[in-house]
């Protein structure tokens, strides 16, 4: 498969041609100052014929206000996947807040605008078929491309505090949209979403949320600089992370870390507004300059973007694949160890 074929394939699994031309993803003009957790827009019954859902599931879309890692307000899109029959539970339908893995950093790559909701039977379909209501954020910058003032939104890739805010506020907004939802919920996430779920448990120490029962972090991304500097996934992560570094660190310039070949790959991805299928056609050797890890912006990002070593609220189950080719098992185990050393009462269960 080449870049052109990969891009055509990505376009084929979109329920709508582009979020840029879809009225649902346009932000209400009067919502700029709405507080975090505010419900901004609701599509109660989404046309499921545009999607490839598992049988007997229904779909809703909503938009809500969240916060970036810098604390500024940002609108975010999300979906709710409904089971045919919810599991019996006192107080309403039981909720799982699903935090998805890497789809890309372009607005076009929102799970809510993917026919199979990106992770299909890997998690959201299975959870809904088991009777849980799945509340799933797209994350800021995926789906909704500009805010109420017309300013572009970037996806703060693998930036735990940002994704934790998105999950947190999605639960609050979903409750406002549908009173039949239980206050009780758990958070489950994989890869980027596993890191997000971990960051969510850290966030709750300062900002508790009623009904929280615990977290499941599947193969969580922890801290990028804890990976070996020549790990194959590093160029992949840095291409996705570049918009975040440019927005949050004014002295960062992509050419400081990317070779000319790396810059070509970066520009091709952005010009196409492409997603993860395309990036696999662009990744190869010699994309990064030696010493990229010493870049000042990357060092600063590492301090705020990663997980581990901080206090956690509630129980957390961490599941890691020993042969996972992307998530480095030693970094996950080191983060668990650091957390337990700093906070011995932490409730972490780990399965490899």
Short mmCIF file of C-alpha atoms in Angstrom, two decimals:
data_model
loop_
_atom_site.label_atom_id
_atom_site.label_comp_id
_atom_site.label_asym_id
_atom_site.label_seq_id
_atom_site.Cartn_x
_atom_site.Cartn_y
_atom_site.Cartn_z
CA UNK A 1 0.00 0.00 0.00
CA UNK A 2 1.33 3.48 -0.88
CA UNK A 3 0.37 6.88 0.55
CA UNK A 4 -2.33 7.50 -2.07
CA UNK A 5 -3.98 4.13 -1.51
CA UNK A 6 -3.76 4.54 2.26
CA UNK A 7 -5.43 7.95 2.10
CA UNK A 8 -8.20 6.64 -0.16
CA UNK A 9 -8.77 3.79 2.28
CA UNK A 10 -9.08 6.26 5.16
CA UNK A 11 -11.63 8.29 3.24
CA UNK A 12 -13.66 5.14 2.56
CA UNK A 13 -14.41 4.45 6.22
CA UNK A 14 -15.71 7.93 7.09
CA UNK A 15 -19.48 8.17 7.66
CA UNK A 16 -19.29 11.79 6.46
CA UNK A 17 -16.80 13.16 3.92
CA UNK A 18 -15.24 15.75 6.21
CA UNK A 19 -15.78 17.18 9.69
CA UNK A 20 -15.02 20.60 8.18
CA UNK A 21 -18.30 20.43 6.22
CA UNK A 22 -20.40 18.70 8.87
CA UNK A 23 -22.66 21.06 10.83
CA UNK A 24 -22.49 18.86 13.92
CA UNK A 25 -18.79 19.69 14.42
CA UNK A 26 -19.34 23.47 14.18
CA UNK A 27 -19.28 25.16 17.58
CA UNK A 28 -22.21 27.33 18.73
CA UNK A 29 -20.95 30.95 18.50
CA UNK A 30 -22.26 31.92 21.94
CA UNK A 31 -20.43 29.09 23.74
CA UNK A 32 -16.94 30.59 23.99
CA UNK A 33 -17.18 31.28 27.72
CA UNK A 34 -19.26 28.26 28.72
CA UNK A 35 -17.74 26.52 31.74
CA UNK A 36 -15.96 23.18 31.50
CA UNK A 37 -18.46 20.32 31.50
CA UNK A 38 -21.17 22.36 29.76
CA UNK A 39 -23.21 20.48 27.16
CA UNK A 40 -22.92 22.51 23.94
CA UNK A 41 -24.74 20.37 21.41
CA UNK A 42 -26.64 17.08 21.32
CA UNK A 43 -27.53 14.73 18.45
CA UNK A 44 -29.72 12.35 20.41
CA UNK A 45 -30.28 9.81 17.64
CA UNK A 46 -27.44 9.50 15.15
CA UNK A 47 -28.17 7.78 11.85
CA UNK A 48 -26.53 4.39 12.43
CA UNK A 49 -26.84 3.36 8.77
CA UNK A 50 -23.75 5.51 8.19
CA UNK A 51 -21.77 3.31 10.59
CA UNK A 52 -20.76 -0.34 10.88
CA UNK A 53 -21.93 -0.90 14.43
CA UNK A 54 -22.48 -4.25 16.08
CA UNK A 55 -26.13 -5.41 16.00
CA UNK A 56 -28.66 -3.83 18.35
CA UNK A 57 -26.53 -0.84 19.34
CA UNK A 58 -27.64 2.80 19.07
CA UNK A 59 -25.54 5.93 18.81
CA UNK A 60 -25.65 9.55 19.98
CA UNK A 61 -23.25 12.43 19.39
CA UNK A 62 -22.65 15.40 21.65
CA UNK A 63 -20.34 18.36 22.02
CA UNK A 64 -19.16 19.78 25.34
CA UNK A 65 -16.70 22.20 26.86
CA UNK A 66 -13.39 20.94 28.25
CA UNK A 67 -10.00 22.43 29.14
CA UNK A 68 -6.56 22.16 27.55
CA UNK A 69 -3.45 21.26 29.54
CA UNK A 70 -2.92 25.02 29.87
CA UNK A 71 -6.36 25.47 31.44
CA UNK A 72 -8.01 27.29 28.54
CA UNK A 73 -11.55 26.37 27.50
CA UNK A 74 -11.92 24.14 24.44
CA UNK A 75 -14.95 22.48 22.75
CA UNK A 76 -14.77 18.71 22.22
CA UNK A 77 -16.93 16.20 20.35
CA UNK A 78 -17.88 12.77 21.66
CA UNK A 79 -20.23 9.87 21.10
CA UNK A 80 -22.38 7.65 23.30
CA UNK A 81 -22.85 4.01 22.35
CA UNK A 82 -26.07 2.56 23.73
CA UNK A 83 -26.77 -1.12 24.47
CA UNK A 84 -30.05 -2.70 23.47
CA UNK A 85 -30.62 -3.57 27.13
CA UNK A 86 -28.52 -1.98 29.84
CA UNK A 87 -27.18 -4.06 32.71
CA UNK A 88 -29.34 -3.87 35.85
CA UNK A 89 -27.90 -1.20 38.12
CA UNK A 90 -29.34 0.91 40.91
CA UNK A 91 -29.57 4.57 40.00
CA UNK A 92 -29.53 4.32 36.21
CA UNK A 93 -27.64 2.81 33.28
CA UNK A 94 -24.03 1.87 34.18
CA UNK A 95 -21.41 3.94 32.37
CA UNK A 96 -17.94 3.25 31.01
CA UNK A 97 -15.95 6.32 29.98
CA UNK A 98 -13.87 5.03 27.07
CA UNK A 99 -10.55 6.73 26.25
CA UNK A 100 -9.35 5.74 22.79
CA UNK A 101 -5.90 4.94 21.48
CA UNK A 102 -4.02 6.92 18.84
CA UNK A 103 -6.07 7.76 15.75
CA UNK A 104 -3.88 10.70 14.63
CA UNK A 105 -3.69 14.43 15.33
CA UNK A 106 -5.89 15.73 12.50
CA UNK A 107 -9.51 16.80 13.14
CA UNK A 108 -10.55 14.34 10.42
CA UNK A 109 -9.41 11.42 12.59
CA UNK A 110 -12.08 11.62 15.29
CA UNK A 111 -13.46 8.21 16.32
CA UNK A 112 -16.97 9.71 16.19
CA UNK A 113 -16.39 10.26 12.45
CA UNK A 114 -15.15 6.74 11.78
CA UNK A 115 -17.60 4.07 10.67
CA UNK A 116 -16.40 1.57 13.29
CA UNK A 117 -15.78 4.21 16.00
CA UNK A 118 -12.07 3.44 15.63
CA UNK A 119 -11.79 0.60 18.19
CA UNK A 120 -14.94 -1.37 17.22
CA UNK A 121 -14.91 -4.84 18.88
CA UNK A 122 -11.60 -4.14 20.61
CA UNK A 123 -13.52 -2.28 23.30
CA UNK A 124 -16.56 -0.02 22.69
CA UNK A 125 -18.70 -2.59 20.88
CA UNK A 126 -17.87 -5.29 23.42
CA UNK A 127 -18.64 -2.99 26.35
CA UNK A 128 -21.99 -1.93 24.91
CA UNK A 129 -22.93 -5.51 24.05
CA UNK A 130 -22.26 -6.36 27.70
CA UNK A 131 -24.87 -3.79 28.72
CA UNK A 132 -22.75 -0.72 29.50
CA UNK A 133 -23.39 2.75 28.14
CA UNK A 134 -20.11 3.85 26.54
CA UNK A 135 -19.32 7.57 26.81
CA UNK A 136 -16.39 8.21 24.47
CA UNK A 137 -14.58 11.50 23.96
CA UNK A 138 -12.84 12.25 20.66
CA UNK A 139 -10.28 14.42 22.57
CA UNK A 140 -9.85 18.11 21.84
CA UNK A 141 -8.59 18.73 18.32
CA UNK A 142 -10.10 15.55 16.88
CA UNK A 143 -13.47 16.25 15.31
CA UNK A 144 -14.01 19.87 16.33
CA UNK A 145 -11.38 21.86 14.42
CA UNK A 146 -12.02 25.44 15.57
CA UNK A 147 -13.50 26.99 18.70
CA UNK A 148 -16.37 29.48 19.01
CA UNK A 149 -14.02 32.35 18.14
CA UNK A 150 -12.66 30.62 15.04
CA UNK A 151 -9.29 29.71 16.56
CA UNK A 152 -7.86 26.39 15.44
CA UNK A 153 -7.74 23.60 18.03
CA UNK A 154 -4.78 21.27 18.22
CA UNK A 155 -4.87 17.76 19.60
CA UNK A 156 -2.47 17.68 22.54
CA UNK A 157 -1.20 14.24 21.72
CA UNK A 158 -0.20 11.97 24.66
CA UNK A 159 -0.52 14.91 27.04
CA UNK A 160 -2.12 13.25 30.05
CA UNK A 161 -3.61 16.33 31.76
CA UNK A 162 -5.37 17.41 28.55
CA UNK A 163 -6.92 14.01 27.81
CA UNK A 164 -7.85 13.58 31.49
CA UNK A 165 -9.79 16.85 31.27
CA UNK A 166 -11.56 15.62 28.14
CA UNK A 167 -12.65 12.37 29.78
CA UNK A 168 -13.66 14.13 33.01
CA UNK A 169 -15.80 16.75 31.27
CA UNK A 170 -17.36 14.19 28.90
CA UNK A 171 -18.83 12.32 31.86
CA UNK A 172 -20.28 15.52 33.32
CA UNK A 173 -21.78 16.61 29.99
CA UNK A 174 -23.22 13.14 29.22
CA UNK A 175 -25.02 13.19 32.55
CA UNK A 176 -26.56 16.55 31.62
CA UNK A 177 -27.65 15.19 28.25
CA UNK A 178 -29.22 11.98 29.59
CA UNK A 179 -30.64 11.84 33.10
CA UNK A 180 -31.09 8.07 32.85
CA UNK A 181 -27.33 7.52 33.20
CA UNK A 182 -26.04 6.25 36.52
CA UNK A 183 -23.66 8.41 38.53
CA UNK A 184 -21.44 5.33 38.85
CA UNK A 185 -18.77 4.93 36.18
CA UNK A 186 -15.36 3.48 35.43
CA UNK A 187 -12.71 4.74 33.01
CA UNK A 188 -11.08 2.37 30.51
CA UNK A 189 -8.44 3.33 27.98
CA UNK A 190 -5.87 1.76 25.66
CA UNK A 191 -2.44 3.01 24.52
CA UNK A 192 -2.82 6.82 24.32
CA UNK A 193 -6.13 6.23 26.08
CA UNK A 194 -4.41 4.03 28.67
CA UNK A 195 -2.17 6.97 29.51
CA UNK A 196 -5.24 9.19 29.56
CA UNK A 197 -7.03 6.82 31.96
CA UNK A 198 -3.98 6.83 34.24
CA UNK A 199 -3.86 10.65 34.14
CA UNK A 200 -7.58 10.72 34.96
CA UNK A 201 -6.93 8.82 38.20
CA UNK A 202 -4.21 11.36 39.03
CA UNK A 203 -6.54 14.29 38.27
CA UNK A 204 -9.19 13.06 40.70
CA UNK A 205 -6.87 13.65 43.67
CA UNK A 206 -7.46 17.39 43.20
CA UNK A 207 -10.87 17.26 41.51
CA UNK A 208 -13.02 14.33 42.72
CA UNK A 209 -15.99 13.30 40.57
CA UNK A 210 -19.01 11.63 42.12
CA UNK A 211 -19.58 8.01 41.19
CA UNK A 212 -16.02 7.15 40.17
CA UNK A 213 -15.33 3.46 40.78
CA UNK A 214 -11.88 2.94 39.27
CA UNK A 215 -9.68 2.85 36.19
CA UNK A 216 -8.44 0.25 33.72
CA UNK A 217 -5.28 1.25 31.82
CA UNK A 218 -4.49 -1.05 28.89
CA UNK A 219 -0.92 -0.81 27.53
CA UNK A 220 -0.69 2.80 28.70
CA UNK A 221 1.72 5.29 27.15
CA UNK A 222 3.71 6.63 30.10
CA UNK A 223 6.57 9.02 29.32
CA UNK A 224 8.11 9.31 25.88
CA UNK A 225 11.66 9.99 27.05
CA UNK A 226 11.63 6.80 29.09
CA UNK A 227 11.71 4.88 25.81
CA UNK A 228 15.05 3.95 24.24
CA UNK A 229 15.94 6.91 21.92
CA UNK A 230 16.11 4.69 18.81
CA UNK A 231 12.84 2.84 19.50
CA UNK A 232 10.93 2.43 16.23
CA UNK A 233 7.81 4.13 17.60
CA UNK A 234 9.62 7.39 18.44
CA UNK A 235 9.30 9.09 15.00
CA UNK A 236 5.62 8.09 14.94
CA UNK A 237 5.05 9.74 18.34
CA UNK A 238 6.99 12.88 17.52
CA UNK A 239 5.16 13.51 14.24
CA UNK A 240 1.87 13.39 16.13
CA UNK A 241 3.29 15.44 19.00
CA UNK A 242 4.73 18.25 16.86
CA UNK A 243 1.56 20.45 16.79
CA UNK A 244 1.42 20.28 20.60
CA UNK A 245 5.06 21.28 20.92
CA UNK A 246 4.58 24.16 18.47
CA UNK A 247 1.48 25.49 20.25
CA UNK A 248 2.68 25.10 23.84
CA UNK A 249 6.39 25.87 23.46
CA UNK A 250 7.08 28.92 21.32
CA UNK A 251 10.77 28.16 20.86
CA UNK A 252 10.15 24.75 19.30
CA UNK A 253 10.82 24.32 15.58
CA UNK A 254 10.25 20.92 13.91
CA UNK A 255 13.45 21.21 11.86
CA UNK A 256 15.40 21.17 15.13
CA UNK A 257 14.60 17.48 15.59
CA UNK A 258 13.59 16.20 12.13
CA UNK A 259 15.90 15.46 9.22
CA UNK A 260 14.89 16.75 5.74
CA UNK A 261 13.27 13.37 5.12
CA UNK A 262 11.42 13.64 8.42
CA UNK A 263 10.16 17.12 7.49
CA UNK A 264 8.83 15.73 4.20
CA UNK A 265 6.87 13.05 6.06
CA UNK A 266 5.55 15.63 8.51
CA UNK A 267 4.37 17.98 5.78
CA UNK A 268 2.78 15.17 3.75
CA UNK A 269 0.70 14.06 6.72
CA UNK A 270 -0.52 17.59 7.45
CA UNK A 271 -1.30 18.44 3.85
CA UNK A 272 -3.48 15.37 3.49
CA UNK A 273 -5.17 15.78 6.91
CA UNK A 274 -4.43 12.09 7.07
CA UNK A 275 -4.76 9.54 9.84
CA UNK A 276 -2.81 6.58 11.16
CA UNK A 277 -3.03 4.39 8.05
CA UNK A 278 -1.14 7.01 6.06
CA UNK A 279 1.50 7.65 8.69
CA UNK A 280 2.60 4.02 8.54
CA UNK A 281 3.48 4.64 4.90
CA UNK A 282 5.55 7.69 5.86
CA UNK A 283 7.52 6.28 8.78
CA UNK A 284 10.99 4.94 8.07
CA UNK A 285 14.61 5.24 9.13
CA UNK A 286 16.57 8.49 9.37
CA UNK A 287 13.62 10.75 10.19
CA UNK A 288 15.12 12.18 13.40
CA UNK A 289 18.33 14.01 14.07
CA UNK A 290 20.75 12.63 16.63
CA UNK A 291 20.15 14.13 20.06
CA UNK A 292 16.48 14.94 19.44
CA UNK A 293 15.74 13.95 23.03
CA UNK A 294 17.83 16.88 24.30
CA UNK A 295 15.53 19.46 22.71
CA UNK A 296 14.40 21.95 25.37
CA UNK A 297 10.71 21.85 24.41
CA UNK A 298 10.67 18.05 24.51
CA UNK A 299 12.34 18.09 27.93
CA UNK A 300 9.71 20.54 29.21
CA UNK A 301 6.88 18.52 27.67
CA UNK A 302 8.15 15.41 29.45
CA UNK A 303 7.59 17.10 32.81
CA UNK A 304 3.88 17.69 32.24
CA UNK A 305 2.82 15.16 29.61
CA UNK A 306 3.65 11.84 31.25
CA UNK A 307 2.30 9.65 34.03
CA UNK A 308 3.70 7.78 36.99
CA UNK A 309 5.04 8.65 40.39
CA UNK A 310 1.93 10.65 41.35
CA UNK A 311 -0.90 9.90 43.75
CA UNK A 312 -3.89 8.05 42.31
CA UNK A 313 -7.54 8.11 43.27
CA UNK A 314 -9.26 4.76 43.59
CA UNK A 315 -8.21 1.34 42.27
CA UNK A 316 -6.42 0.98 38.95
CA UNK A 317 -5.94 -2.18 36.91
CA UNK A 318 -2.98 -2.05 34.50
CA UNK A 319 -2.78 -4.69 31.75
CA UNK A 320 0.31 -4.84 29.54
CA UNK A 321 1.24 -7.22 26.74
CA UNK A 322 4.69 -8.66 27.18
CA UNK A 323 5.26 -8.69 23.41
CA UNK A 324 3.64 -5.33 22.72
CA UNK A 325 5.64 -3.85 19.80
CA UNK A 326 4.62 -0.26 20.58
CA UNK A 327 4.26 0.21 24.34
CA UNK A 328 7.56 -0.52 26.10
CA UNK A 329 6.85 -2.88 29.01
CA UNK A 330 9.80 -1.72 31.19
CA UNK A 331 8.50 1.89 31.11
CA UNK A 332 5.07 0.75 32.32
CA UNK A 333 6.57 -1.33 35.11
CA UNK A 334 8.91 1.49 36.12
CA UNK A 335 5.97 3.91 36.38
CA UNK A 336 4.05 1.47 38.57
CA UNK A 337 7.10 0.96 40.78
CA UNK A 338 7.68 4.70 41.12
CA UNK A 339 4.04 5.28 42.03
CA UNK A 340 4.05 2.54 44.66
CA UNK A 341 7.30 3.80 46.16
CA UNK A 342 5.99 7.36 46.42
CA UNK A 343 2.48 6.35 47.51
CA UNK A 344 2.55 2.87 49.10
CA UNK A 345 -1.21 2.87 49.69
CA UNK A 346 -1.92 3.12 45.95
CA UNK A 347 -4.38 0.46 44.73
CA UNK A 348 -2.69 -0.82 41.58
CA UNK A 349 -3.15 -4.30 40.20
CA UNK A 350 -0.80 -5.23 37.36
CA UNK A 351 -1.11 -8.04 34.83
CA UNK A 352 1.52 -8.80 32.19
#
